[in-house]
């Protein structure tokens, strides 16, 4: 939806609100769930791709403001005001729609109707940035974990995507395997080149998204938490060691001042990609992206992904699809 098409935005959030409001008609079998619903009925309308939306709305100047740490200059305060207007408008549409539905169907009104849930693989593969978060880069290689010979992964091969063994598959010397059909290989990584919708915006390539400060991320997360979300915002703030003190102070102040902060996950940034090969997200240049896209098209044996999938899976398999977790933290070995 376009940033200046307010009618389309209202229709989208109204549809989302109605889809969750209808769930309040569900009757739980479990007594404790019924009691919880009676005491505190809740629903959650979420979004993804917010960062992309604001880049398109405000242009490269918004990215440069992020690069500077989102300072509260005259221009910065105006950008924050406009962010707040969008977020507040969407929240009010959701609450108005849900409450109207409840009143018409004699249901108890939820007092919280908005959230930002963790973004799954499907939304990321559309090229949308995850939830409120900045993308990993303007262009990146997305690696999704599948079990070996998974029907979806086999269809991906026919469609032209490259497949390599996962990070857990190594030879007797501890070296990563390279052949996905090696008998020692148990999991596959499907590599998909992805570009954000604004990747070709003039000047956008000069912005290093991977260097956005933890404080800037915290500031934007709190915008979403204050002005849209009434549950909790799924948030992962990426930081470097020298940012720990400042971020800690920012979180402490948000709690002390009762600004609505609930929780955020913290993740150390991996600047040396060679130290962690085959990451779920690997930033790439425009030249690499164009090359990978060309290689995908050259390898492609079937232009129709659904037809390719039908070759390997006649119906829906409970085991088919991406692994339950392929995030950065899953790369660490489990402590015994």
C-alpha positions as semicolon CSV with decimal commas, in nm:
position;residue;x (nm);y (nm);z (nm)
1;X;0,000;0,000;0,000
2;X;0,130;0,346;-0,088
3;X;0,231;0,584;0,193
4;X;-0,008;0,854;0,069
5;X;-0,299;0,624;-0,012
6;X;-0,479;0,657;0,321
7;X;-0,794;0,487;0,191
8;X;-0,597;0,176;0,097
9;X;-0,426;0,176;0,438
10;X;-0,763;0,202;0,613
11;X;-0,901;-0,086;0,408
12;X;-0,596;-0,303;0,485
13;X;-0,604;-0,247;0,862
14;X;-0,984;-0,279;0,870
15;X;-0,961;-0,616;0,695
16;X;-0,688;-0,730;0,935
17;X;-0,893;-0,614;1,235
18;X;-1,206;-0,798;1,117
19;X;-1,008;-1,116;1,056
20;X;-0,886;-1,124;1,417
21;X;-1,212;-0,995;1,570
22;X;-1,398;-1,293;1,425
23;X;-1,174;-1,521;1,633
24;X;-1,349;-1,393;1,945
25;X;-1,647;-1,611;1,846
26;X;-1,439;-1,923;1,902
27;X;-1,542;-2,130;2,203
28;X;-1,256;-2,302;2,381
29;X;-1,298;-2,657;2,505
30;X;-1,050;-2,601;2,789
31;X;-1,211;-2,437;3,093
32;X;-0,900;-2,232;3,179
33;X;-0,890;-2,088;2,826
34;X;-1,260;-1,997;2,846
35;X;-1,205;-1,825;3,179
36;X;-0,904;-1,634;3,043
37;X;-1,108;-1,520;2,742
38;X;-1,390;-1,399;2,969
39;X;-1,153;-1,206;3,193
40;X;-0,931;-1,056;2,924
41;X;-1,021;-1,114;2,560
42;X;-0,729;-1,015;2,339
43;X;-0,656;-1,010;1,966
44;X;-0,346;-0,897;1,779
45;X;-0,316;-0,714;1,448
46;X;0,044;-0,700;1,329
47;X;0,234;-0,566;1,028
48;X;0,561;-0,633;0,852
49;X;0,772;-0,418;0,620
50;X;0,736;-0,097;0,826
51;X;1,095;0,010;0,759
52;X;1,042;-0,025;0,382
53;X;0,715;0,170;0,406
54;X;0,887;0,465;0,573
55;X;1,178;0,465;0,326
56;X;0,924;0,496;0,044
57;X;0,729;0,760;0,240
58;X;1,023;0,980;0,347
59;X;1,299;0,895;0,098
60;X;1,675;0,865;0,139
61;X;1,681;1,154;0,388
62;X;1,509;0,924;0,637
63;X;1,786;0,666;0,587
64;X;2,052;0,933;0,637
65;X;1,880;1,038;0,960
66;X;1,899;0,674;1,076
67;X;2,268;0,669;0,979
68;X;2,323;0,972;1,202
69;X;2,156;0,790;1,495
70;X;1,805;0,943;1,465
71;X;1,906;1,265;1,647
72;X;1,633;1,498;1,775
73;X;1,714;1,785;1,540
74;X;1,438;2,002;1,391
75;X;1,424;1,774;1,088
76;X;1,448;1,464;1,307
77;X;1,160;1,570;1,532
78;X;0,944;1,634;1,225
79;X;1,020;1,286;1,090
80;X;0,933;1,135;1,429
81;X;0,605;1,327;1,431
82;X;0,514;1,189;1,089
83;X;0,605;0,834;1,200
84;X;0,379;0,878;1,501
85;X;0,091;0,997;1,283
86;X;0,102;0,684;1,067
87;X;0,134;0,447;1,366
88;X;-0,143;0,617;1,566
89;X;-0,380;0,626;1,266
90;X;-0,336;0,253;1,205
91;X;-0,386;0,168;1,573
92;X;-0,706;0,372;1,590
93;X;-0,844;0,202;1,276
94;X;-0,781;-0,139;1,432
95;X;-0,938;-0,055;1,769
96;X;-1,238;0,118;1,614
97;X;-1,304;-0,178;1,384
98;X;-1,262;-0,447;1,651
99;X;-1,476;-0,262;1,907
100;X;-1,751;-0,195;1,653
101;X;-1,754;-0,565;1,560
102;X;-1,776;-0,665;1,927
103;X;-2,060;-0,420;1,997
104;X;-2,260;-0,550;1,699
105;X;-2,209;-0,916;1,803
106;X;-2,251;-0,868;2,180
107;X;-1,891;-0,964;2,255
108;X;-1,671;-0,823;2,528
109;X;-1,432;-0,563;2,388
110;X;-1,059;-0,644;2,401
111;X;-0,862;-0,355;2,547
112;X;-0,552;-0,448;2,345
113;X;-0,572;-0,518;1,973
114;X;-0,231;-0,438;1,823
115;X;0,106;-0,609;1,827
116;X;0,412;-0,676;1,611
117;X;0,472;-1,048;1,593
118;X;0,796;-1,221;1,491
119;X;0,826;-1,223;1,112
120;X;0,836;-1,564;0,952
121;X;1,019;-1,689;0,646
122;X;0,726;-1,628;0,409
123;X;0,709;-1,255;0,473
124;X;1,087;-1,222;0,444
125;X;1,088;-1,395;0,106
126;X;0,857;-1,128;-0,035
127;X;1,149;-0,889;0,011
128;X;0,976;-0,709;0,300
129;X;1,183;-0,602;0,598
130;X;1,095;-0,804;0,914
131;X;0,835;-0,638;1,139
132;X;0,963;-0,291;1,233
133;X;1,331;-0,390;1,195
134;X;1,569;-0,256;0,933
135;X;1,661;-0,522;0,676
136;X;2,004;-0,685;0,698
137;X;2,109;-0,499;0,383
138;X;1,964;-0,354;0,064
139;X;2,042;-0,691;-0,098
140;X;2,119;-1,017;0,076
141;X;2,141;-1,391;0,031
142;X;1,869;-1,557;0,238
143;X;1,948;-1,913;0,346
144;X;1,658;-2,126;0,468
145;X;1,716;-2,457;0,643
146;X;1,537;-2,771;0,519
147;X;1,584;-3,138;0,592
148;X;1,765;-3,321;0,313
149;X;1,540;-3,413;0,017
150;X;1,252;-3,206;0,152
151;X;0,986;-3,169;-0,125
152;X;0,992;-2,788;-0,102
153;X;1,373;-2,782;-0,123
154;X;1,367;-3,018;-0,424
155;X;1,118;-2,784;-0,591
156;X;1,353;-2,493;-0,514
157;X;1,632;-2,677;-0,699
158;X;1,409;-2,720;-1,006
159;X;1,319;-2,351;-0,983
160;X;1,690;-2,263;-0,998
161;X;1,785;-2,184;-0,640
162;X;2,122;-2,304;-0,517
163;X;2,136;-2,562;-0,237
164;X;2,432;-2,626;-0,003
165;X;2,476;-2,842;0,310
166;X;2,386;-2,674;0,639
167;X;2,631;-2,540;0,898
168;X;2,593;-2,861;1,101
169;X;2,713;-3,093;0,822
170;X;3,092;-3,141;0,836
171;X;3,350;-3,401;0,737
172;X;3,573;-3,597;0,976
173;X;3,814;-3,300;0,994
174;X;3,544;-3,052;1,089
175;X;3,526;-2,885;0,747
176;X;3,189;-2,786;0,602
177;X;3,055;-3,020;0,335
178;X;2,998;-2,868;-0,009
179;X;2,795;-3,138;-0,186
180;X;2,428;-3,140;-0,075
181;X;2,394;-3,499;-0,199
182;X;2,688;-3,622;0,009
183;X;2,565;-3,920;0,220
184;X;2,698;-3,741;0,532
185;X;2,473;-3,441;0,464
186;X;2,152;-3,429;0,672
187;X;2,021;-3,073;0,619
188;X;2,007;-2,835;0,325
189;X;2,032;-2,458;0,297
190;X;1,834;-2,311;0,007
191;X;2,001;-1,985;-0,102
192;X;1,766;-1,715;-0,231
193;X;1,892;-1,373;-0,348
194;X;1,663;-1,100;-0,211
195;X;1,647;-0,723;-0,272
196;X;1,437;-0,478;-0,068
197;X;1,172;-0,279;-0,263
198;X;1,376;0,043;-0,244
199;X;1,716;-0,110;-0,328
200;X;1,747;0,094;-0,648
201;X;1,643;0,425;-0,493
202;X;1,912;0,683;-0,585
203;X;2,152;0,724;-0,294
204;X;2,022;0,424;-0,097
205;X;2,327;0,216;-0,184
206;X;2,550;0,460;0,004
207;X;2,376;0,385;0,336
208;X;2,533;0,107;0,545
209;X;2,233;-0,046;0,719
210;X;2,453;-0,288;0,912
211;X;2,605;0,009;1,096
212;X;2,281;0,156;1,230
213;X;2,339;0,212;1,601
214;X;2,166;0,018;1,877
215;X;2,032;0,349;2,013
216;X;1,870;0,430;1,677
217;X;1,708;0,085;1,671
218;X;1,586;0,131;2,029
219;X;1,438;0,471;1,942
220;X;1,243;0,334;1,644
221;X;1,129;0,028;1,840
222;X;0,990;0,257;2,111
223;X;0,805;0,460;1,847
224;X;0,626;0,142;1,743
225;X;0,565;0,032;2,104
226;X;0,428;0,372;2,211
227;X;0,212;0,462;1,914
228;X;0,093;0,136;1,757
229;X;0,138;-0,162;1,985
230;X;-0,083;-0,232;2,285
231;X;0,053;-0,583;2,353
232;X;0,425;-0,629;2,299
233;X;0,653;-0,562;2,004
234;X;0,873;-0,846;1,885
235;X;1,213;-0,679;1,886
236;X;1,575;-0,782;1,837
237;X;1,825;-0,500;1,880
238;X;2,165;-0,572;1,725
239;X;2,463;-0,416;1,899
240;X;2,839;-0,406;1,929
241;X;3,033;-0,421;2,254
242;X;3,096;-0,045;2,278
243;X;2,719;0,020;2,264
244;X;2,626;-0,187;2,571
245;X;2,647;0,096;2,826
246;X;2,447;0,347;2,620
247;X;2,178;0,094;2,529
248;X;2,154;-0,023;2,890
249;X;2,099;0,336;3,003
250;X;1,834;0,389;2,736
251;X;1,642;0,078;2,842
252;X;1,670;0,176;3,211
253;X;1,536;0,526;3,140
254;X;1,246;0,388;2,934
255;X;1,146;0,168;3,230
256;X;1,195;0,443;3,490
257;X;0,990;0,692;3,288
258;X;0,715;0,436;3,224
259;X;0,739;0,483;2,846
260;X;0,582;0,147;2,766
261;X;0,896;-0,061;2,725
262;X;0,830;-0,432;2,786
263;X;1,113;-0,638;2,643
264;X;1,365;-0,668;2,360
265;X;1,610;-0,937;2,261
266;X;1,974;-0,832;2,221
267;X;2,198;-0,983;1,954
268;X;2,569;-0,924;1,895
269;X;2,649;-0,816;1,542
270;X;2,863;-1,047;1,326
271;X;3,087;-0,812;1,131
272;X;3,324;-1,088;1,014
273;X;3,106;-1,304;0,792
274;X;3,394;-1,543;0,725
275;X;3,389;-1,636;1,094
276;X;3,029;-1,753;1,061
277;X;2,993;-1,905;0,713
278;X;2,650;-1,971;0,561
279;X;2,459;-1,732;0,787
280;X;2,080;-1,711;0,744
281;X;2,133;-1,358;0,603
282;X;2,445;-1,258;0,411
283;X;2,467;-0,902;0,274
284;X;2,570;-0,889;-0,093
285;X;2,649;-0,613;-0,344
286;X;2,432;-0,517;-0,640
287;X;2,679;-0,690;-0,872
288;X;2,658;-1,011;-0,667
289;X;2,278;-0,988;-0,653
290;X;2,252;-0,950;-1,032
291;X;2,494;-1,242;-1,079
292;X;2,305;-1,469;-0,838
293;X;1,973;-1,382;-1,006
294;X;2,120;-1,463;-1,347
295;X;2,255;-1,796;-1,220
296;X;1,913;-1,883;-1,076
297;X;1,752;-1,822;-1,416
298;X;2,019;-2,028;-1,596
299;X;1,965;-2,324;-1,358
300;X;1,586;-2,301;-1,371
301;X;1,422;-2,616;-1,508
302;X;1,063;-2,524;-1,425
303;X;0,910;-2,175;-1,448
304;X;0,615;-2,273;-1,228
305;X;0,711;-2,333;-0,864
306;X;0,380;-2,500;-0,779
307;X;0,422;-2,742;-1,068
308;X;0,777;-2,815;-0,949
309;X;0,650;-2,883;-0,598
310;X;0,379;-3,116;-0,731
311;X;0,652;-3,341;-0,871
312;X;0,777;-3,418;-0,521
313;X;0,476;-3,367;-0,295
314;X;0,127;-3,478;-0,397
315;X;-0,030;-3,312;-0,091
316;X;0,054;-3,112;0,217
317;X;0,315;-3,286;0,427
318;X;0,348;-3,205;0,796
319;X;0,724;-3,234;0,763
320;X;0,758;-3,025;0,448
321;X;0,885;-2,670;0,465
322;X;1,152;-2,469;0,645
323;X;1,307;-2,581;0,970
324;X;1,147;-2,454;1,289
325;X;1,437;-2,222;1,358
326;X;1,703;-2,084;1,126
327;X;1,794;-1,765;1,308
328;X;2,145;-1,650;1,400
329;X;2,121;-1,779;1,758
330;X;2,055;-2,135;1,636
331;X;2,409;-2,147;1,500
332;X;2,553;-2,169;1,849
333;X;2,617;-2,519;1,981
334;X;2,391;-2,630;2,263
335;X;2,551;-2,621;2,606
336;X;2,539;-2,955;2,784
